[in-house]
Short mmCIF file of N, CA and C in Angstrom, two decimals:
data_model
loop_
_atom_site.label_atom_id
_atom_site.label_comp_id
_atom_site.label_asym_id
_atom_site.label_seq_id
_atom_site.Cartn_x
_atom_site.Cartn_y
_atom_site.Cartn_z
N UNK A 1 135.78 70.62 89.15
CA UNK A 1 134.74 69.62 89.32
C UNK A 1 134.29 69.15 87.95
N UNK A 2 134.27 67.86 87.74
CA UNK A 2 133.82 67.29 86.48
C UNK A 2 132.31 67.08 86.55
N UNK A 3 131.63 67.44 85.49
CA UNK A 3 130.19 67.26 85.45
C UNK A 3 129.92 65.81 85.11
N UNK A 4 129.18 65.14 85.99
CA UNK A 4 128.89 63.73 85.77
C UNK A 4 127.53 63.59 85.13
N UNK A 5 126.67 62.88 85.76
CA UNK A 5 125.33 62.65 85.24
C UNK A 5 124.54 63.96 85.30
N UNK A 6 123.96 64.34 84.17
CA UNK A 6 123.25 65.62 84.11
C UNK A 6 121.76 65.41 84.30
N UNK A 7 121.25 66.04 85.35
CA UNK A 7 119.82 66.16 85.52
C UNK A 7 119.57 67.53 86.11
N UNK A 8 118.36 67.88 86.34
CA UNK A 8 118.04 69.24 86.75
C UNK A 8 118.62 69.59 88.11
N UNK A 9 118.65 68.63 89.00
CA UNK A 9 119.18 68.88 90.34
C UNK A 9 120.69 69.05 90.29
N UNK A 10 121.38 68.20 89.54
CA UNK A 10 122.84 68.34 89.46
C UNK A 10 123.21 69.60 88.67
N UNK A 11 122.38 70.01 87.72
CA UNK A 11 122.63 71.25 86.99
C UNK A 11 122.55 72.44 87.94
N UNK A 12 121.55 72.45 88.81
CA UNK A 12 121.42 73.54 89.79
C UNK A 12 122.59 73.52 90.76
N UNK A 13 123.01 72.34 91.17
CA UNK A 13 124.16 72.22 92.07
C UNK A 13 125.43 72.73 91.39
N UNK A 14 125.59 72.39 90.13
CA UNK A 14 126.74 72.86 89.36
C UNK A 14 126.71 74.38 89.24
N UNK A 15 125.53 74.95 89.03
CA UNK A 15 125.40 76.41 88.93
C UNK A 15 125.80 77.08 90.24
N UNK A 16 125.42 76.49 91.36
CA UNK A 16 125.83 77.02 92.67
C UNK A 16 127.34 76.99 92.81
N UNK A 17 127.94 75.87 92.44
CA UNK A 17 129.39 75.73 92.54
C UNK A 17 130.10 76.73 91.63
N UNK A 18 129.57 76.90 90.41
CA UNK A 18 130.17 77.86 89.47
C UNK A 18 130.07 79.28 90.01
N UNK A 19 128.95 79.61 90.61
CA UNK A 19 128.77 80.95 91.18
C UNK A 19 129.75 81.19 92.33
N UNK A 20 129.92 80.18 93.18
CA UNK A 20 130.88 80.32 94.29
C UNK A 20 132.30 80.47 93.76
N UNK A 21 132.64 79.67 92.74
CA UNK A 21 133.98 79.79 92.15
C UNK A 21 134.19 81.11 91.46
N UNK A 22 133.15 81.63 90.80
CA UNK A 22 133.26 82.93 90.13
C UNK A 22 133.51 84.03 91.15
N UNK A 23 132.80 84.00 92.25
CA UNK A 23 132.98 85.01 93.29
C UNK A 23 134.37 84.93 93.89
N UNK A 24 134.88 83.71 94.06
CA UNK A 24 136.18 83.51 94.69
C UNK A 24 137.32 83.91 93.75
N UNK A 25 137.23 83.53 92.48
CA UNK A 25 138.37 83.72 91.58
C UNK A 25 138.28 84.98 90.71
N UNK A 26 137.14 85.63 90.70
CA UNK A 26 137.00 86.91 90.01
C UNK A 26 136.45 87.92 91.03
N UNK A 27 137.28 88.34 91.99
CA UNK A 27 136.79 89.21 93.06
C UNK A 27 136.45 90.63 92.59
N UNK A 28 136.97 91.06 91.47
CA UNK A 28 136.69 92.41 90.98
C UNK A 28 135.33 92.40 90.29
N UNK A 29 134.34 93.04 90.89
CA UNK A 29 132.97 93.03 90.37
C UNK A 29 132.86 93.75 89.04
N UNK A 30 133.79 94.63 88.75
CA UNK A 30 133.71 95.38 87.50
C UNK A 30 134.43 94.67 86.35
N UNK A 31 135.04 93.56 86.66
CA UNK A 31 135.77 92.81 85.64
C UNK A 31 134.81 92.28 84.59
N UNK A 32 135.20 92.34 83.33
CA UNK A 32 134.37 91.86 82.23
C UNK A 32 134.81 90.47 81.82
N UNK A 33 133.83 89.62 81.58
CA UNK A 33 134.10 88.26 81.13
C UNK A 33 133.34 88.06 79.81
N UNK A 34 134.02 87.58 78.78
CA UNK A 34 133.38 87.34 77.50
C UNK A 34 133.03 85.86 77.42
N UNK A 35 131.71 85.59 77.39
CA UNK A 35 131.22 84.21 77.42
C UNK A 35 130.26 84.05 76.24
N UNK A 36 130.59 83.11 75.34
CA UNK A 36 129.73 82.85 74.19
C UNK A 36 129.56 84.06 73.29
N UNK A 37 130.58 84.91 73.18
CA UNK A 37 130.52 86.09 72.31
C UNK A 37 129.85 87.28 72.95
N UNK A 38 129.43 87.19 74.20
CA UNK A 38 128.78 88.30 74.90
C UNK A 38 129.60 88.63 76.13
N UNK A 39 129.70 89.92 76.43
CA UNK A 39 130.48 90.38 77.57
C UNK A 39 129.56 90.53 78.77
N UNK A 40 129.99 89.97 79.90
CA UNK A 40 129.24 90.03 81.16
C UNK A 40 130.15 90.51 82.26
N UNK A 41 129.56 91.16 83.27
CA UNK A 41 130.31 91.47 84.48
C UNK A 41 130.17 90.28 85.41
N UNK A 42 130.98 90.24 86.46
CA UNK A 42 130.92 89.13 87.42
C UNK A 42 129.55 89.05 88.09
N UNK A 43 128.95 90.17 88.52
CA UNK A 43 127.60 90.08 89.11
C UNK A 43 126.56 89.56 88.11
N UNK A 44 126.69 89.91 86.83
CA UNK A 44 125.75 89.40 85.83
C UNK A 44 125.88 87.89 85.67
N UNK A 45 127.11 87.38 85.71
CA UNK A 45 127.34 85.94 85.61
C UNK A 45 126.71 85.25 86.81
N UNK A 46 126.96 85.80 88.00
CA UNK A 46 126.39 85.21 89.21
C UNK A 46 124.87 85.29 89.21
N UNK A 47 124.30 86.34 88.65
CA UNK A 47 122.84 86.47 88.57
C UNK A 47 122.26 85.38 87.67
N UNK A 48 122.88 85.17 86.51
CA UNK A 48 122.38 84.13 85.60
C UNK A 48 122.50 82.74 86.23
N UNK A 49 123.62 82.48 86.90
CA UNK A 49 123.78 81.18 87.56
C UNK A 49 122.78 81.05 88.71
N UNK A 50 122.51 82.14 89.41
CA UNK A 50 121.53 82.14 90.50
C UNK A 50 120.11 81.89 89.99
N UNK A 51 119.83 82.34 88.77
CA UNK A 51 118.52 82.10 88.19
C UNK A 51 118.28 80.60 87.99
N UNK A 52 119.32 79.89 87.58
CA UNK A 52 119.20 78.43 87.41
C UNK A 52 118.85 77.80 88.75
N UNK A 53 119.53 78.21 89.80
CA UNK A 53 119.29 77.64 91.13
C UNK A 53 117.89 77.99 91.62
N UNK A 54 117.49 79.25 91.45
CA UNK A 54 116.17 79.65 91.96
C UNK A 54 115.04 79.01 91.15
N UNK A 55 115.23 78.83 89.83
CA UNK A 55 114.22 78.14 89.04
C UNK A 55 114.04 76.70 89.53
N UNK A 56 115.15 76.04 89.80
CA UNK A 56 115.07 74.64 90.27
C UNK A 56 114.42 74.58 91.65
N UNK A 57 114.79 75.51 92.53
CA UNK A 57 114.21 75.53 93.88
C UNK A 57 112.70 75.77 93.81
N UNK A 58 112.29 76.68 92.94
CA UNK A 58 110.85 76.96 92.80
C UNK A 58 110.12 75.75 92.24
N UNK A 59 110.76 75.05 91.30
CA UNK A 59 110.13 73.86 90.72
C UNK A 59 109.98 72.76 91.77
N UNK A 60 111.02 72.54 92.55
CA UNK A 60 110.95 71.51 93.59
C UNK A 60 109.88 71.87 94.61
N UNK A 61 109.81 73.13 95.00
CA UNK A 61 108.78 73.55 95.96
C UNK A 61 107.38 73.36 95.37
N UNK A 62 107.22 73.68 94.09
CA UNK A 62 105.92 73.50 93.45
C UNK A 62 105.55 72.02 93.37
N UNK A 63 106.55 71.17 93.11
CA UNK A 63 106.28 69.72 93.06
C UNK A 63 105.86 69.20 94.42
N UNK A 64 106.52 69.65 95.47
CA UNK A 64 106.15 69.22 96.83
C UNK A 64 104.74 69.69 97.14
N UNK A 65 104.46 70.94 96.79
CA UNK A 65 103.11 71.47 97.02
C UNK A 65 102.08 70.69 96.22
N UNK A 66 102.41 70.38 94.97
CA UNK A 66 101.47 69.63 94.14
C UNK A 66 101.24 68.24 94.70
N UNK A 67 102.28 67.58 95.16
CA UNK A 67 102.14 66.24 95.74
C UNK A 67 101.26 66.30 96.98
N UNK A 68 101.42 67.33 97.78
CA UNK A 68 100.60 67.49 98.98
C UNK A 68 99.13 67.70 98.59
N UNK A 69 98.91 68.52 97.57
CA UNK A 69 97.54 68.79 97.14
C UNK A 69 96.91 67.56 96.49
N UNK A 70 97.69 66.79 95.74
CA UNK A 70 97.16 65.57 95.13
C UNK A 70 96.79 64.57 96.23
N UNK A 71 97.63 64.44 97.24
CA UNK A 71 97.33 63.53 98.35
C UNK A 71 96.07 63.97 99.08
N UNK A 72 95.91 65.28 99.28
CA UNK A 72 94.70 65.78 99.94
C UNK A 72 93.47 65.51 99.08
N UNK A 73 93.61 65.68 97.77
CA UNK A 73 92.49 65.41 96.87
C UNK A 73 92.10 63.93 96.93
N UNK A 74 93.08 63.05 96.89
CA UNK A 74 92.79 61.62 96.94
C UNK A 74 92.10 61.24 98.24
N UNK A 75 92.52 61.83 99.33
CA UNK A 75 91.94 61.50 100.63
C UNK A 75 90.50 61.99 100.75
N UNK A 76 90.21 63.15 100.17
CA UNK A 76 88.90 63.76 100.35
C UNK A 76 87.92 63.48 99.22
N UNK A 77 88.40 63.07 98.06
CA UNK A 77 87.55 62.98 96.88
C UNK A 77 86.56 61.82 96.94
N UNK A 78 86.95 60.66 97.43
CA UNK A 78 86.07 59.49 97.40
C UNK A 78 84.73 59.74 98.10
N UNK A 79 84.72 60.22 99.34
CA UNK A 79 83.41 60.47 99.97
C UNK A 79 82.64 61.60 99.29
N UNK A 80 83.35 62.56 98.71
CA UNK A 80 82.66 63.64 98.01
C UNK A 80 82.00 63.14 96.73
N UNK A 81 82.64 62.19 96.05
CA UNK A 81 82.03 61.61 94.86
C UNK A 81 80.79 60.80 95.21
N UNK A 82 80.82 60.11 96.34
CA UNK A 82 79.63 59.38 96.80
C UNK A 82 78.50 60.36 97.08
N UNK A 83 78.83 61.47 97.75
CA UNK A 83 77.83 62.50 98.01
C UNK A 83 77.26 63.05 96.71
N UNK A 84 78.14 63.34 95.73
CA UNK A 84 77.69 63.91 94.47
C UNK A 84 76.77 62.94 93.73
N UNK A 85 77.10 61.66 93.73
CA UNK A 85 76.25 60.68 93.06
C UNK A 85 74.87 60.62 93.74
N UNK A 86 74.86 60.68 95.07
CA UNK A 86 73.58 60.68 95.79
C UNK A 86 72.79 61.95 95.48
N UNK A 87 73.48 63.07 95.37
CA UNK A 87 72.79 64.32 95.06
C UNK A 87 72.22 64.30 93.64
N UNK A 88 72.97 63.74 92.69
CA UNK A 88 72.47 63.62 91.32
C UNK A 88 71.21 62.75 91.32
N UNK A 89 71.23 61.65 92.07
CA UNK A 89 70.06 60.79 92.16
C UNK A 89 68.88 61.55 92.76
N UNK A 90 69.15 62.36 93.78
CA UNK A 90 68.10 63.18 94.40
C UNK A 90 67.51 64.17 93.40
N UNK A 91 68.38 64.85 92.67
CA UNK A 91 67.91 65.84 91.69
C UNK A 91 67.09 65.17 90.60
N UNK A 92 67.56 64.01 90.12
CA UNK A 92 66.81 63.30 89.08
C UNK A 92 65.47 62.81 89.61
N UNK A 93 65.43 62.37 90.87
CA UNK A 93 64.16 61.92 91.44
C UNK A 93 63.21 63.10 91.65
N UNK A 94 63.76 64.25 91.99
CA UNK A 94 62.94 65.42 92.25
C UNK A 94 62.45 66.08 90.96
N UNK A 95 63.34 66.21 89.98
CA UNK A 95 63.01 66.95 88.76
C UNK A 95 63.08 66.08 87.52
N UNK A 96 62.90 64.78 87.66
CA UNK A 96 63.04 63.85 86.54
C UNK A 96 62.10 64.10 85.39
N UNK A 97 60.95 64.70 85.66
CA UNK A 97 59.97 64.94 84.60
C UNK A 97 60.12 66.33 83.98
N UNK A 98 61.11 67.08 84.41
CA UNK A 98 61.30 68.45 83.91
C UNK A 98 62.68 68.57 83.27
N UNK A 99 62.78 68.32 81.97
CA UNK A 99 64.09 68.36 81.32
C UNK A 99 64.77 69.73 81.39
N UNK A 100 63.97 70.82 81.40
CA UNK A 100 64.57 72.14 81.47
C UNK A 100 65.22 72.39 82.82
N UNK A 101 64.62 71.88 83.90
CA UNK A 101 65.21 72.03 85.22
C UNK A 101 66.46 71.14 85.34
N UNK A 102 66.39 69.93 84.81
CA UNK A 102 67.58 69.06 84.84
C UNK A 102 68.74 69.71 84.07
N UNK A 103 68.42 70.40 82.98
CA UNK A 103 69.46 71.09 82.20
C UNK A 103 70.13 72.18 83.03
N UNK A 104 69.37 72.82 83.93
CA UNK A 104 69.96 73.83 84.81
C UNK A 104 71.01 73.21 85.72
N UNK A 105 70.87 71.94 86.04
CA UNK A 105 71.83 71.23 86.87
C UNK A 105 72.93 70.58 86.03
N UNK A 106 72.84 70.71 84.72
CA UNK A 106 73.82 70.09 83.85
C UNK A 106 73.57 68.61 83.63
N UNK A 107 72.34 68.17 83.87
CA UNK A 107 71.99 66.76 83.73
C UNK A 107 71.07 66.57 82.53
N UNK A 108 71.22 65.44 81.87
CA UNK A 108 70.36 65.11 80.74
C UNK A 108 69.19 64.28 81.26
N UNK A 109 68.00 64.49 80.69
CA UNK A 109 66.86 63.68 81.14
C UNK A 109 67.04 62.23 80.71
N UNK A 110 66.35 61.34 81.40
CA UNK A 110 66.41 59.93 81.07
C UNK A 110 65.80 59.72 79.69
N UNK A 111 66.49 58.96 78.87
CA UNK A 111 65.99 58.72 77.52
C UNK A 111 64.76 57.83 77.58
N UNK A 112 63.79 58.16 76.74
CA UNK A 112 62.56 57.37 76.68
C UNK A 112 62.87 56.03 76.01
N UNK A 113 62.20 54.99 76.48
CA UNK A 113 62.41 53.66 75.92
C UNK A 113 61.80 53.61 74.53
N UNK A 114 62.56 53.09 73.60
CA UNK A 114 62.05 52.96 72.23
C UNK A 114 61.13 51.75 72.15
N UNK A 115 60.02 51.91 71.47
CA UNK A 115 59.11 50.78 71.25
C UNK A 115 59.77 49.84 70.25
N UNK A 116 59.70 48.53 70.52
CA UNK A 116 60.33 47.60 69.58
C UNK A 116 59.59 47.59 68.24
N UNK A 117 60.36 47.36 67.20
CA UNK A 117 59.76 47.30 65.86
C UNK A 117 59.05 45.96 65.70
N UNK A 118 58.26 45.85 64.64
CA UNK A 118 57.53 44.61 64.37
C UNK A 118 58.51 43.45 64.17
N UNK A 119 59.61 43.71 63.50
CA UNK A 119 60.61 42.66 63.28
C UNK A 119 61.21 42.19 64.60
N UNK A 120 61.48 43.14 65.51
CA UNK A 120 62.05 42.78 66.80
C UNK A 120 61.06 41.95 67.62
N UNK A 121 59.78 42.29 67.56
CA UNK A 121 58.77 41.53 68.30
C UNK A 121 58.67 40.10 67.77
N UNK A 122 58.68 39.94 66.45
CA UNK A 122 58.61 38.61 65.85
C UNK A 122 59.85 37.80 66.22
N UNK A 123 61.01 38.43 66.17
CA UNK A 123 62.25 37.73 66.50
C UNK A 123 62.26 37.31 67.97
N UNK A 124 61.76 38.17 68.86
CA UNK A 124 61.72 37.85 70.28
C UNK A 124 60.79 36.67 70.55
N UNK A 125 59.63 36.66 69.90
CA UNK A 125 58.68 35.57 70.09
C UNK A 125 59.28 34.25 69.60
N UNK A 126 59.93 34.27 68.45
CA UNK A 126 60.56 33.05 67.93
C UNK A 126 61.65 32.56 68.87
N UNK A 127 62.40 33.47 69.42
CA UNK A 127 63.48 33.09 70.35
C UNK A 127 62.90 32.48 71.63
N UNK A 128 61.83 33.08 72.17
CA UNK A 128 61.19 32.51 73.37
C UNK A 128 60.68 31.11 73.11
N UNK A 129 60.00 30.91 72.00
CA UNK A 129 59.45 29.59 71.68
C UNK A 129 60.56 28.56 71.49
N UNK A 130 61.66 28.96 70.85
CA UNK A 130 62.77 28.04 70.65
C UNK A 130 63.41 27.66 71.99
N UNK A 131 63.49 28.61 72.89
CA UNK A 131 64.07 28.33 74.21
C UNK A 131 63.18 27.38 74.98
N UNK A 132 61.86 27.60 74.98
CA UNK A 132 60.94 26.72 75.71
C UNK A 132 60.99 25.31 75.15
N UNK A 133 61.08 25.19 73.84
CA UNK A 133 61.13 23.87 73.20
C UNK A 133 62.43 23.17 73.56
N UNK A 134 63.55 23.92 73.53
CA UNK A 134 64.85 23.31 73.82
C UNK A 134 64.94 22.87 75.28
N UNK A 135 64.38 23.63 76.19
CA UNK A 135 64.45 23.30 77.61
C UNK A 135 63.30 22.41 78.07
N UNK A 136 62.28 22.30 77.28
CA UNK A 136 61.13 21.50 77.67
C UNK A 136 60.32 22.18 78.75
N UNK A 137 60.35 23.48 78.79
CA UNK A 137 59.60 24.19 79.83
C UNK A 137 58.14 24.29 79.44
N UNK A 138 57.32 24.39 80.49
CA UNK A 138 55.87 24.45 80.27
C UNK A 138 55.33 25.62 81.06
N UNK A 139 54.27 26.19 80.56
CA UNK A 139 53.62 27.28 81.25
C UNK A 139 52.66 26.74 82.29
N UNK A 140 52.00 27.61 83.04
CA UNK A 140 51.10 27.18 84.11
C UNK A 140 49.90 26.40 83.56
N UNK A 141 49.40 26.74 82.39
CA UNK A 141 48.26 26.03 81.81
C UNK A 141 48.67 24.60 81.43
N UNK A 142 49.83 24.43 80.81
CA UNK A 142 50.29 23.10 80.44
C UNK A 142 50.58 22.25 81.67
N UNK A 143 51.13 22.87 82.72
CA UNK A 143 51.41 22.12 83.95
C UNK A 143 50.11 21.66 84.61
N UNK A 144 49.07 22.49 84.57
CA UNK A 144 47.79 22.14 85.20
C UNK A 144 47.11 20.98 84.49
N UNK A 145 47.38 20.82 83.21
CA UNK A 145 46.77 19.73 82.45
C UNK A 145 47.39 18.37 82.79
N UNK A 146 48.56 18.36 83.39
CA UNK A 146 49.22 17.10 83.72
C UNK A 146 48.69 16.63 85.07
N UNK A 147 47.93 15.52 85.06
CA UNK A 147 47.40 14.94 86.30
C UNK A 147 47.59 13.43 86.22
N UNK A 148 47.44 12.78 87.37
CA UNK A 148 47.54 11.32 87.36
C UNK A 148 47.84 10.80 88.75
N UNK A 149 47.78 9.50 88.89
CA UNK A 149 48.05 8.85 90.15
C UNK A 149 49.40 8.15 90.05
N UNK A 150 50.08 8.10 91.17
CA UNK A 150 51.36 7.42 91.21
C UNK A 150 51.07 5.94 91.38
N UNK A 151 51.64 5.11 90.52
CA UNK A 151 51.39 3.67 90.53
C UNK A 151 52.70 2.95 90.81
N UNK A 152 52.65 1.91 91.64
CA UNK A 152 53.81 1.06 91.87
C UNK A 152 54.70 1.52 93.01
N UNK A 153 54.24 2.45 93.82
CA UNK A 153 55.06 2.92 94.93
C UNK A 153 54.34 2.53 96.22
N UNK A 154 55.09 1.88 97.13
CA UNK A 154 54.53 1.49 98.41
C UNK A 154 55.09 2.40 99.48
N UNK A 155 54.22 2.99 100.27
CA UNK A 155 54.65 3.88 101.34
C UNK A 155 54.46 3.14 102.65
N UNK A 156 55.53 3.03 103.43
CA UNK A 156 55.48 2.37 104.72
C UNK A 156 55.55 3.42 105.81
N UNK A 157 54.53 3.49 106.67
CA UNK A 157 54.58 4.49 107.74
C UNK A 157 55.57 4.08 108.83
N UNK A 158 56.17 5.02 109.49
CA UNK A 158 57.10 4.77 110.59
C UNK A 158 56.29 4.81 111.87
N UNK A 159 56.33 3.70 112.63
CA UNK A 159 55.53 3.62 113.85
C UNK A 159 56.39 3.59 115.10
N UNK A 160 57.68 3.49 114.99
CA UNK A 160 58.56 3.42 116.16
C UNK A 160 58.68 4.80 116.78
N UNK A 161 58.52 4.83 118.13
CA UNK A 161 58.63 6.10 118.84
C UNK A 161 59.83 6.12 119.76
N UNK A 162 60.65 5.06 119.73
CA UNK A 162 61.82 5.02 120.60
C UNK A 162 62.91 5.91 120.02
N UNK A 163 63.60 6.57 120.94
CA UNK A 163 64.66 7.47 120.50
C UNK A 163 66.00 6.78 120.68
N UNK A 164 66.97 7.23 119.95
CA UNK A 164 68.32 6.68 120.08
C UNK A 164 68.90 7.15 121.39
N UNK A 165 69.70 6.27 122.07
CA UNK A 165 70.30 6.68 123.34
C UNK A 165 71.23 7.87 123.12
N UNK A 166 71.18 8.83 124.05
CA UNK A 166 71.96 10.05 123.90
C UNK A 166 73.39 9.88 124.38
N UNK A 167 73.73 8.72 125.01
CA UNK A 167 75.08 8.53 125.53
C UNK A 167 76.06 8.15 124.42
N UNK A 168 75.56 7.73 123.27
CA UNK A 168 76.46 7.34 122.19
C UNK A 168 76.87 8.58 121.39
N UNK A 169 78.16 8.68 121.10
CA UNK A 169 78.59 9.84 120.33
C UNK A 169 78.10 9.75 118.90
N UNK A 170 77.80 10.88 118.34
CA UNK A 170 77.36 10.95 116.97
C UNK A 170 78.60 11.22 116.10
N UNK A 171 78.79 10.38 115.12
CA UNK A 171 79.95 10.56 114.23
C UNK A 171 79.44 10.85 112.83
N UNK A 172 80.23 11.59 112.13
CA UNK A 172 79.86 11.88 110.76
C UNK A 172 81.03 11.57 109.86
N UNK A 173 80.73 11.18 108.67
CA UNK A 173 81.79 10.90 107.71
C UNK A 173 81.85 12.05 106.72
N UNK A 174 83.06 12.50 106.44
CA UNK A 174 83.15 13.61 105.50
C UNK A 174 82.82 13.17 104.09
N UNK A 175 82.11 14.01 103.40
CA UNK A 175 81.78 13.74 102.00
C UNK A 175 82.82 14.40 101.12
N UNK A 176 83.25 13.70 100.12
CA UNK A 176 84.25 14.30 99.24
C UNK A 176 83.71 14.49 97.86
#
């Protein structure tokens, strides 16, 4: 048998084939074989070849088991993470003012808000004023100062009480 593409599965298959051929063509178990400068008996050769096969079989079984466990984790983890987030919120709401108790849960207390510096306050005020000026916005006091009467508009009251006949279909034109 010629060894073709080498991967772990074909290596294990080749080891099985070599073990079967060794058993068939070296039937004397006490026969010595010199391989790579070391002398082995036929059972020792078959044992080493069997180790390759059993290592591969164990690896494949572990991979299947791992894939099954990963799939189970994916299926069950999402609702558990939602529960954990809700529990963290509960713990923070319950013990939010006690940093030592939160530390027992492995949670850090909420950081206190830093008071803005004088420079930040001045910059914020300048930014607000620039925005109001650019948009032309007015506060409630400025709006209250604007009064006046509307001039040049004629309002005509509607006095007709007749309704449109209901037998005519109502059509609408689509707006584009």
